[in-house]
PDB file of C-alpha atoms in Angstrom:
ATOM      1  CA  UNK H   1      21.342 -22.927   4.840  1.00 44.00           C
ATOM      2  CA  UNK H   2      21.448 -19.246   4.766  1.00 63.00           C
ATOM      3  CA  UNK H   3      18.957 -16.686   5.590  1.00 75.00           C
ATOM      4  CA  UNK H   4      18.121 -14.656   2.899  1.00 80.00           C
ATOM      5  CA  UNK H   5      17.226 -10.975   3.135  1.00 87.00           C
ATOM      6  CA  UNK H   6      15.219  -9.537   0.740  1.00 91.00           C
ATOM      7  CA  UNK H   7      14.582  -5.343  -0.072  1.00 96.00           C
ATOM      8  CA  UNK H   8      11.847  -4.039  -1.892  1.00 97.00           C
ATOM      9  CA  UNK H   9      11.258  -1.394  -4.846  1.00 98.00           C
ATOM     10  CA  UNK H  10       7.821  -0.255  -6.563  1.00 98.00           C
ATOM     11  CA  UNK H  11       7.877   0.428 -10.115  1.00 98.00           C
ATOM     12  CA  UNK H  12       5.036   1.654 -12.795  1.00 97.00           C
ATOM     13  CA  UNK H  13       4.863  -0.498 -15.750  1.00 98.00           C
ATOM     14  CA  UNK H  14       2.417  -0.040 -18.999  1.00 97.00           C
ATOM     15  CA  UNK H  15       1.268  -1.815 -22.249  1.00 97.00           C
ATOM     16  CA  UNK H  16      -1.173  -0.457 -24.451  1.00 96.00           C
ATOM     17  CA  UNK H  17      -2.215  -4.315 -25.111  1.00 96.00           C
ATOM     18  CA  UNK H  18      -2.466  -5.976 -21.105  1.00 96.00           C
ATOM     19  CA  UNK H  19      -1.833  -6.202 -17.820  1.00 97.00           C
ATOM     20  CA  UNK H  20       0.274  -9.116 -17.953  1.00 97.00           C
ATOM     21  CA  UNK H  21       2.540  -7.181 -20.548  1.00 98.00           C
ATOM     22  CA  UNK H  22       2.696  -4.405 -18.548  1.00 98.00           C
ATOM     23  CA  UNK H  23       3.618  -6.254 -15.252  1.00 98.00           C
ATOM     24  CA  UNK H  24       5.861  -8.135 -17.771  1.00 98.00           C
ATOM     25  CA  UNK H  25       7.642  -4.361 -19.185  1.00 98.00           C
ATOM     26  CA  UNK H  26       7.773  -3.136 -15.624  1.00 98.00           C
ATOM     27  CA  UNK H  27      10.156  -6.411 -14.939  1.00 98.00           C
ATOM     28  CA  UNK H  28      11.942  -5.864 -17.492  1.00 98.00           C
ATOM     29  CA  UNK H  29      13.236  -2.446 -16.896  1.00 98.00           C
ATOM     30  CA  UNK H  30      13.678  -3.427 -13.327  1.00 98.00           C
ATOM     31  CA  UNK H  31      16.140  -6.354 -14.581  1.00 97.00           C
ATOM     32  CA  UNK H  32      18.797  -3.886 -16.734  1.00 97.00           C
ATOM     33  CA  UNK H  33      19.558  -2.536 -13.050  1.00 96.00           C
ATOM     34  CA  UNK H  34      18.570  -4.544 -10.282  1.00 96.00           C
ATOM     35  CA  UNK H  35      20.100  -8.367  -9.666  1.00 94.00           C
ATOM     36  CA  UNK H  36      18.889 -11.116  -7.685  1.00 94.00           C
ATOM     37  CA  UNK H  37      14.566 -10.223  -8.473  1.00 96.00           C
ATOM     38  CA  UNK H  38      12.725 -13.051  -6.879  1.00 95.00           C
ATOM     39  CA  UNK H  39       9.419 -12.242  -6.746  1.00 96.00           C
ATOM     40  CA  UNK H  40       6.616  -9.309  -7.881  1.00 97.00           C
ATOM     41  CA  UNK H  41       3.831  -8.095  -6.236  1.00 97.00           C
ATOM     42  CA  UNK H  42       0.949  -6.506  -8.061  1.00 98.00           C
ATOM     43  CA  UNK H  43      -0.080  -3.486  -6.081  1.00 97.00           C
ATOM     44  CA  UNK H  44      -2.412  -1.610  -8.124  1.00 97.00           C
ATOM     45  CA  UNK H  45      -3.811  -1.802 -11.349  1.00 97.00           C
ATOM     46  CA  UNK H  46      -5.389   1.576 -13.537  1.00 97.00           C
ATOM     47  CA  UNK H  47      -5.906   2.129 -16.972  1.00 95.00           C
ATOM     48  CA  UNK H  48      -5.439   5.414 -19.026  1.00 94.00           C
ATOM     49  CA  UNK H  49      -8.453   6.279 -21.277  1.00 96.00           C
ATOM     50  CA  UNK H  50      -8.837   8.353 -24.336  1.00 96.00           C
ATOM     51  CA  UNK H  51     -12.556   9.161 -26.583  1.00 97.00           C
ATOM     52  CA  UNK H  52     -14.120   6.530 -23.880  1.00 97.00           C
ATOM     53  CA  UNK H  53     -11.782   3.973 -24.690  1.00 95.00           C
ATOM     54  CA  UNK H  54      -9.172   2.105 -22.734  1.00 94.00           C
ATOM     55  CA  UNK H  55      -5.711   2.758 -24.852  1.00 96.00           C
ATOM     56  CA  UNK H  56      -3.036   1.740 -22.175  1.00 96.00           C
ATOM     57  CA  UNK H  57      -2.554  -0.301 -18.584  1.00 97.00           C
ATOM     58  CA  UNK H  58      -0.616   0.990 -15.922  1.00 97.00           C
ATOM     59  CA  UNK H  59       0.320  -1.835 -13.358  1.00 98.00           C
ATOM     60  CA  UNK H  60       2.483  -1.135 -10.163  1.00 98.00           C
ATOM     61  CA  UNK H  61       4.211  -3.963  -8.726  1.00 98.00           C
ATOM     62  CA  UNK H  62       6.709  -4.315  -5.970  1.00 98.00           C
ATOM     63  CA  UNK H  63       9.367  -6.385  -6.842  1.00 98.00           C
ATOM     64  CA  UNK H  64      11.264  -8.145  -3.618  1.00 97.00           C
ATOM     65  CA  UNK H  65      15.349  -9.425  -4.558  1.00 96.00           C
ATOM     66  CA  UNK H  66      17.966 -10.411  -2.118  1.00 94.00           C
ATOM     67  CA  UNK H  67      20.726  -8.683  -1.794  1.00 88.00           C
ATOM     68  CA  UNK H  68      24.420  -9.667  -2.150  1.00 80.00           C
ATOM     69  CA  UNK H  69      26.319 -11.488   0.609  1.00 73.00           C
ATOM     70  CA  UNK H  70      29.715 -10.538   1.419  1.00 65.00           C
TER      71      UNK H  70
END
């Protein structure tokens, strides 16, 4: 069995529906460039408001993957 090391980036994701959409859209992105994602971390969570209503979330997450053995 092999050790497996894993490295860390933080990105900002946003819905203007939920948080689980915008943890989902900061994935997402995070996929089209980064391989091996095994987990996400929710770090913060904040919401943009506009006339004294909530119209977006903004979710960062850290999202841990292993990276390639040679």
């Amino acid at each position: 069995m092999s050790s497996h090391i894993y490295k860390k980036i933080e990105v900002v994701g946003s819905s203007q529906t939920s948080i689980e959409e915008a943890v989902n859209n900061a994935v997402a992105k995070a996929a089209e460039s980064v391989r091996n994602m095994r987990w996400v971390e929710i770090v913060e969570t904040r919401c943009h408001i506009e006339e004294q209503k909530v119209v977006y979330w903004q979710v960062t997450v850290k999202i841990g993957f292993t990276l390639d053995e040679n």
